[in-house]
């Protein structure tokens, strides 16, 4: 396999992920509506929302600084980078070595810090409230998330995502009890980091409970569109990381182009199931009080640690 | 003497002498404060640059020794420049260059006599730190150590008219002396009764495990007291903020690293064959210190105190790194020890750069507004765009975000934590990867703290009227901060080169190095162990993000439009939004106070619902102060009051004490 | 990973058992505690069944059935009835707060795992690596008994401890002899019944099931 094909493939994969992220969000939202006995706005609603926002005239607060205007672009750039690194269809990605899982968490952290700073920029009460809560959730979720990745990396002796996925998907089939723990912990961290129920409610604008929405209150038009798009990419990226870690079966091996159609089919199937799953989870759970979140994420951390410990006992 | 014959060590000694001379020049030029700030400090910065070059150059050469014709009769001063010294000299030079440049602008409004004294103390401080790194006998080391402590004490108490600062200075001096005592005892133990206090002789001694342990623990106490390691941290958040900002930057950036240097020198160079539990102890203590520091940083309301607590956190991380290195070293895992030590040294230099930068940033803010309290700041990004931009670099770096430098060392350290399952000790195998969780928690909390610091100081609406008239920093200040910010960027973007320069120091202590491994996928990708195990490319990171940002910007402009309208912020239906409605520093710390409540000693005053002028006040104290420091202080007071009974104020009684002592000694020597 | 599928399954079940032990430790409500106990019994029964299937030890089928009957159906039912009759308040009041308890739990797990490593090496069974988990469950149940103030959670802790012991026996020696097992089964059944009667007596005497009242019984 030559280098150019690999680079093109990686570029294409990241483009694909960026392009379909709103679609997948639409799928999740549609299922959520169905589960709640509503009709739903259709699969393509996120695209329509984005198009509408892009066409509008941007409204900026008088006090908004350049940081505020740059943040949506930086956010979008970070998420694009993350989407490009995760092995989604195949593990042959020539530029995946640019970041391992720890660096991937770092990219998300970078985006988050910029978002929080931008939220504080205008100086409204809600902006700083949202920033504070977002950082609170983040510092609790990050250890749990990294512990999950550490468990996976202890199994595969690598922190590079491609190597982890290779090990889990293409070595002899094995049940990893540690990964069972880790998957639950990962799911909890995913919900928290993507501002989903039960930690945050993406559909609310109730002042006292919102986190992510409080941060983006001041954004409008194209800035808001980029932020919304970036958060849908983030959700999709997290989901495909989860799929790559816990259900990697079907992913194409390095250099094996013929396996690609199967990989596409497998990914679509997995995403199609994951959407309703996420929607169901969100429908069944109620939003936690903000100070229950430490307990929720503490449990996630604990599960990840237990996973790591069982790895030492049962799998070495 | 031709140029080829000049050794790095000669240049280093020359640089230290130049610093001393500059200090004296500053003192004698008191009458011309403009000249002191505008010429002496920049000259000092040039010397710093020379020290940096010497450090980088000297690391590549072998160890060189020199003997000064100074010192006690028959006890000349020994100096030696090896790779470890060279590394720390480079750190000193690199950071102090920026700080001296900054000081040239920052101090220009100071009145003559104070400035003259400050200039002397400042340069003595620099020279004594350089001397610590060069010293090759315990005697010279202690002389340099004490002059560093004294000069920094005087620097801390520059504003000695304020009682709080005098108190902070006293506490600092006290702790510095306790630490120095422990270090002295440590050297005494290591020389093992031979009476030869040169490091060369100490290296040759082979101590029994008991005495080696005693020496290690004394070193941990002594150097830990200088570095602010738990439980000897209490002076740090008092003393560092009290000093003028360039001095705070030097103290946090460089002086704390002398403690790191000391621990490394004693445990790896002078004592051989570490015992594994030393490493476990240092690791545990380091992680505790890191968590403690960052939790307290999160609840501070004074921006310099916040940074001081964050220094405690970083020293904790460095100590944890040293502990892990010791563990690997004691089990003979050379490659892993080299990896961990590289991460540790890397973090030391990173911390020096970003903490220096941040303290300089607070200095500019302080200079422009006269305010250290976060509750009275805000919105400074508008009047002070330069300071805000440069501080943002430091903020992102210290929050361990890629592609800046803080992330590289954290990443390397985490890799090292994940490699522990190779150790032949089941408990360590299981516990250390779990302990990595504590490290991650500390670094995630650091991001929280830094968002608080930056957001409340520079973003939002100004909490006081006069803040919008604040002046941005001058050219000197910008240059100094710019140098440090550039350092943060370069250290973050080109880790492979940095690691290659760390190699000789790492090889000296750990017996192996990772420079060749790290570069096996080319200079773009950092691969500390093996390409399949882990790799990271910060430059790629930056390029992709910048490219996407530009591309998106252009595409959005092209396809849609760039129309913008300015208006008031959306008020959510509330009639008015004032600056007072933003989150305060206390508010931002509230979740941390609630989650980690048992850690803090809190005193809260809640307003009554019917108060006409409600006051909310919360004070966060340190439990260790109550549990450890106060009892010790009380004990010391009781003892001294016992001794005080001997004092009657009558001369002939005192003469009698002396007489009795004399008689006793004569009897004793008979 | 050369382990056969059944022993991988056993490992996963063991991990589940540990998870349930932790869940019990962190549980705030008595009712969920009982349900968790039933789940633990179910996992245990499935595990015993798997061990029986993979090793061909027939008597383990009986223990699996016994476990299912006793620990999944009968005892939870008795406990349910008991708390309904006693009208126990739903909340468990822990003596230590939950996060601290869980941290102590983690330390116990590490301790148990390391303790079990050398012992497990001696045992010749295919299930030996799960011994650490069994010991951890015993210790965690013990911790639960220590940190709970009310009588009912303490009894559940006691029963969970027995589960852990049973699991340890299965993993090291493919279970105890049938007679012993039956004896123990009868023991805990009777024990639970007697304790149930005690509960009524305690409540009669103190008007509460809070064990701190028992401190008054001490002779001064």
mmCIF file of N, CA, C and O in Angstrom, chain B residues 257-294:
data_model
loop_
_atom_site.group_PDB
_atom_site.id
_atom_site.type_symbol
_atom_site.label_atom_id
_atom_site.label_comp_id
_atom_site.label_asym_id
_atom_site.label_seq_id
_atom_site.Cartn_x
_atom_site.Cartn_y
_atom_site.Cartn_z
ATOM 1 N N UNK B 257 13.418 24.676 41.618
ATOM 2 C CA UNK B 257 14.158 23.638 40.892
ATOM 3 C C UNK B 257 15.478 23.326 41.569
ATOM 4 O O UNK B 257 16.060 22.269 41.330
ATOM 5 N N UNK B 258 15.989 24.267 42.401
ATOM 6 C CA UNK B 258 17.204 23.912 43.137
ATOM 7 C C UNK B 258 16.906 22.751 44.077
ATOM 8 O O UNK B 258 17.764 21.904 44.317
ATOM 9 N N UNK B 259 15.677 22.712 44.593
ATOM 10 C CA UNK B 259 15.304 21.578 45.445
ATOM 11 C C UNK B 259 15.300 20.293 44.629
ATOM 12 O O UNK B 259 15.796 19.252 45.072
ATOM 13 N N UNK B 260 14.747 20.382 43.408
ATOM 14 C CA UNK B 260 14.726 19.206 42.531
ATOM 15 C C UNK B 260 16.152 18.760 42.243
ATOM 16 O O UNK B 260 16.501 17.584 42.339
ATOM 17 N N UNK B 261 17.000 19.768 41.939
ATOM 18 C CA UNK B 261 18.394 19.464 41.669
ATOM 19 C C UNK B 261 19.021 18.762 42.870
ATOM 20 O O UNK B 261 19.720 17.752 42.729
ATOM 21 N N UNK B 262 18.766 19.299 44.053
ATOM 22 C CA UNK B 262 19.372 18.726 45.256
ATOM 23 C C UNK B 262 18.965 17.280 45.447
ATOM 24 O O UNK B 262 19.805 16.411 45.702
ATOM 25 N N UNK B 263 17.676 17.006 45.315
ATOM 26 C CA UNK B 263 17.218 15.625 45.520
ATOM 27 C C UNK B 263 17.866 14.708 44.490
ATOM 28 O O UNK B 263 18.361 13.620 44.813
ATOM 29 N N UNK B 264 17.900 15.168 43.241
ATOM 30 C CA UNK B 264 18.490 14.326 42.197
ATOM 31 C C UNK B 264 19.965 14.091 42.477
ATOM 32 O O UNK B 264 20.461 12.961 42.380
ATOM 33 N N UNK B 265 20.668 15.165 42.827
ATOM 34 C CA UNK B 265 22.100 15.054 43.070
ATOM 35 C C UNK B 265 22.368 14.075 44.206
ATOM 36 O O UNK B 265 23.206 13.184 44.091
ATOM 37 N N UNK B 266 21.625 14.235 45.293
ATOM 38 C CA UNK B 266 21.910 13.380 46.456
ATOM 39 C C UNK B 266 21.496 11.937 46.194
ATOM 40 O O UNK B 266 22.287 11.015 46.407
ATOM 41 N N UNK B 267 20.277 11.730 45.702
ATOM 42 C CA UNK B 267 19.815 10.342 45.637
ATOM 43 C C UNK B 267 20.444 9.564 44.495
ATOM 44 O O UNK B 267 20.697 8.371 44.637
ATOM 45 N N UNK B 268 20.673 10.216 43.360
ATOM 46 C CA UNK B 268 21.174 9.428 42.229
ATOM 47 C C UNK B 268 22.686 9.478 42.104
ATOM 48 O O UNK B 268 23.301 8.533 41.638
ATOM 49 N N UNK B 269 23.272 10.627 42.497
ATOM 50 C CA UNK B 269 24.696 10.773 42.245
ATOM 51 C C UNK B 269 25.500 10.393 43.480
ATOM 52 O O UNK B 269 26.443 9.600 43.396
ATOM 53 N N UNK B 270 25.131 10.945 44.625
ATOM 54 C CA UNK B 270 25.946 10.712 45.815
ATOM 55 C C UNK B 270 25.624 9.382 46.479
ATOM 56 O O UNK B 270 26.512 8.676 46.934
ATOM 57 N N UNK B 271 24.362 9.058 46.579
ATOM 58 C CA UNK B 271 23.978 7.757 47.140
ATOM 59 C C UNK B 271 23.755 6.813 45.971
ATOM 60 O O UNK B 271 23.084 7.154 45.027
ATOM 61 N N UNK B 272 24.308 5.656 46.049
ATOM 62 C CA UNK B 272 24.025 4.716 44.964
ATOM 63 C C UNK B 272 23.003 3.730 45.484
ATOM 64 O O UNK B 272 22.672 3.714 46.645
ATOM 65 N N UNK B 273 22.569 2.873 44.592
ATOM 66 C CA UNK B 273 21.718 1.753 44.959
ATOM 67 C C UNK B 273 20.531 2.163 45.821
ATOM 68 O O UNK B 273 20.483 1.900 47.012
ATOM 69 N N UNK B 274 19.600 2.880 45.251
ATOM 70 C CA UNK B 274 18.410 3.241 46.021
ATOM 71 C C UNK B 274 17.590 2.013 46.403
ATOM 72 O O UNK B 274 17.667 0.976 45.740
ATOM 73 N N UNK B 275 16.863 2.141 47.487
ATOM 74 C CA UNK B 275 15.987 1.057 47.929
ATOM 75 C C UNK B 275 14.596 1.360 47.380
ATOM 76 O O UNK B 275 14.199 2.529 47.297
ATOM 77 N N UNK B 276 13.869 0.328 47.009
ATOM 78 C CA UNK B 276 12.637 0.576 46.261
ATOM 79 C C UNK B 276 11.634 1.426 47.013
ATOM 80 O O UNK B 276 10.935 2.241 46.437
ATOM 81 N N UNK B 277 11.579 1.263 48.329
ATOM 82 C CA UNK B 277 10.504 2.008 49.012
ATOM 83 C C UNK B 277 10.803 3.496 49.096
ATOM 84 O O UNK B 277 9.897 4.285 49.345
ATOM 85 N N UNK B 278 12.041 3.918 48.866
ATOM 86 C CA UNK B 278 12.285 5.361 48.748
ATOM 87 C C UNK B 278 11.433 5.903 47.619
ATOM 88 O O UNK B 278 10.814 6.955 47.748
ATOM 89 N N UNK B 279 11.483 5.173 46.518
ATOM 90 C CA UNK B 279 10.727 5.609 45.357
ATOM 91 C C UNK B 279 9.247 5.653 45.661
ATOM 92 O O UNK B 279 8.548 6.609 45.318
ATOM 93 N N UNK B 280 8.744 4.595 46.329
ATOM 94 C CA UNK B 280 7.312 4.551 46.643
ATOM 95 C C UNK B 280 6.937 5.716 47.538
ATOM 96 O O UNK B 280 5.895 6.358 47.346
ATOM 97 N N UNK B 281 7.815 6.018 48.501
ATOM 98 C CA UNK B 281 7.547 7.126 49.417
ATOM 99 C C UNK B 281 7.490 8.450 48.651
ATOM 100 O O UNK B 281 6.548 9.233 48.799
ATOM 101 N N UNK B 282 8.504 8.661 47.819
ATOM 102 C CA UNK B 282 8.542 9.923 47.072
ATOM 103 C C UNK B 282 7.348 10.023 46.129
ATOM 104 O O UNK B 282 6.750 11.094 45.981
ATOM 105 N N UNK B 283 6.996 8.902 45.527
ATOM 106 C CA UNK B 283 5.863 8.893 44.605
ATOM 107 C C UNK B 283 4.573 9.258 45.332
ATOM 108 O O UNK B 283 3.807 10.129 44.888
ATOM 109 N N UNK B 284 4.351 8.604 46.467
ATOM 110 C CA UNK B 284 3.131 8.881 47.221
ATOM 111 C C UNK B 284 3.087 10.320 47.695
ATOM 112 O O UNK B 284 2.083 11.018 47.547
ATOM 113 N N UNK B 285 4.204 10.766 48.243
ATOM 114 C CA UNK B 285 4.278 12.128 48.750
ATOM 115 C C UNK B 285 4.065 13.132 47.615
ATOM 116 O O UNK B 285 3.364 14.134 47.771
ATOM 117 N N UNK B 286 4.658 12.819 46.471
ATOM 118 C CA UNK B 286 4.530 13.716 45.334
ATOM 119 C C UNK B 286 3.086 13.827 44.879
ATOM 120 O O UNK B 286 2.579 14.924 44.640
ATOM 121 N N UNK B 287 2.404 12.693 44.779
ATOM 122 C CA UNK B 287 1.019 12.735 44.314
ATOM 123 C C UNK B 287 0.135 13.475 45.310
ATOM 124 O O UNK B 287 -0.734 14.258 44.932
ATOM 125 N N UNK B 288 0.384 13.214 46.601
ATOM 126 C CA UNK B 288 -0.393 13.927 47.628
ATOM 127 C C UNK B 288 -0.165 15.423 47.503
ATOM 128 O O UNK B 288 -1.114 16.215 47.547
ATOM 129 N N UNK B 289 1.102 15.805 47.351
ATOM 130 C CA UNK B 289 1.420 17.226 47.234
ATOM 131 C C UNK B 289 0.730 17.836 46.023
ATOM 132 O O UNK B 289 0.186 18.936 46.094
ATOM 133 N N UNK B 290 0.759 17.089 44.914
ATOM 134 C CA UNK B 290 0.153 17.613 43.696
ATOM 135 C C UNK B 290 -1.338 17.845 43.900
ATOM 136 O O UNK B 290 -1.871 18.917 43.574
ATOM 137 N N UNK B 291 -2.022 16.855 44.473
ATOM 138 C CA UNK B 291 -3.468 17.007 44.670
ATOM 139 C C UNK B 291 -3.768 18.129 45.651
ATOM 140 O O UNK B 291 -4.657 18.956 45.429
ATOM 141 N N UNK B 292 -2.996 18.155 46.716
ATOM 142 C CA UNK B 292 -3.188 19.190 47.722
ATOM 143 C C UNK B 292 -3.028 20.576 47.094
ATOM 144 O O UNK B 292 -3.865 21.456 47.259
ATOM 145 N N UNK B 293 -1.930 20.729 46.353
ATOM 146 C CA UNK B 293 -1.636 22.038 45.771
ATOM 147 C C UNK B 293 -2.741 22.500 44.842
ATOM 148 O O UNK B 293 -3.201 23.631 44.913
ATOM 149 N N UNK B 294 -3.202 21.589 43.997
ATOM 150 C CA UNK B 294 -4.158 22.034 42.992
ATOM 151 C C UNK B 294 -5.524 22.289 43.618
ATOM 152 O O UNK B 294 -6.243 23.207 43.234
#
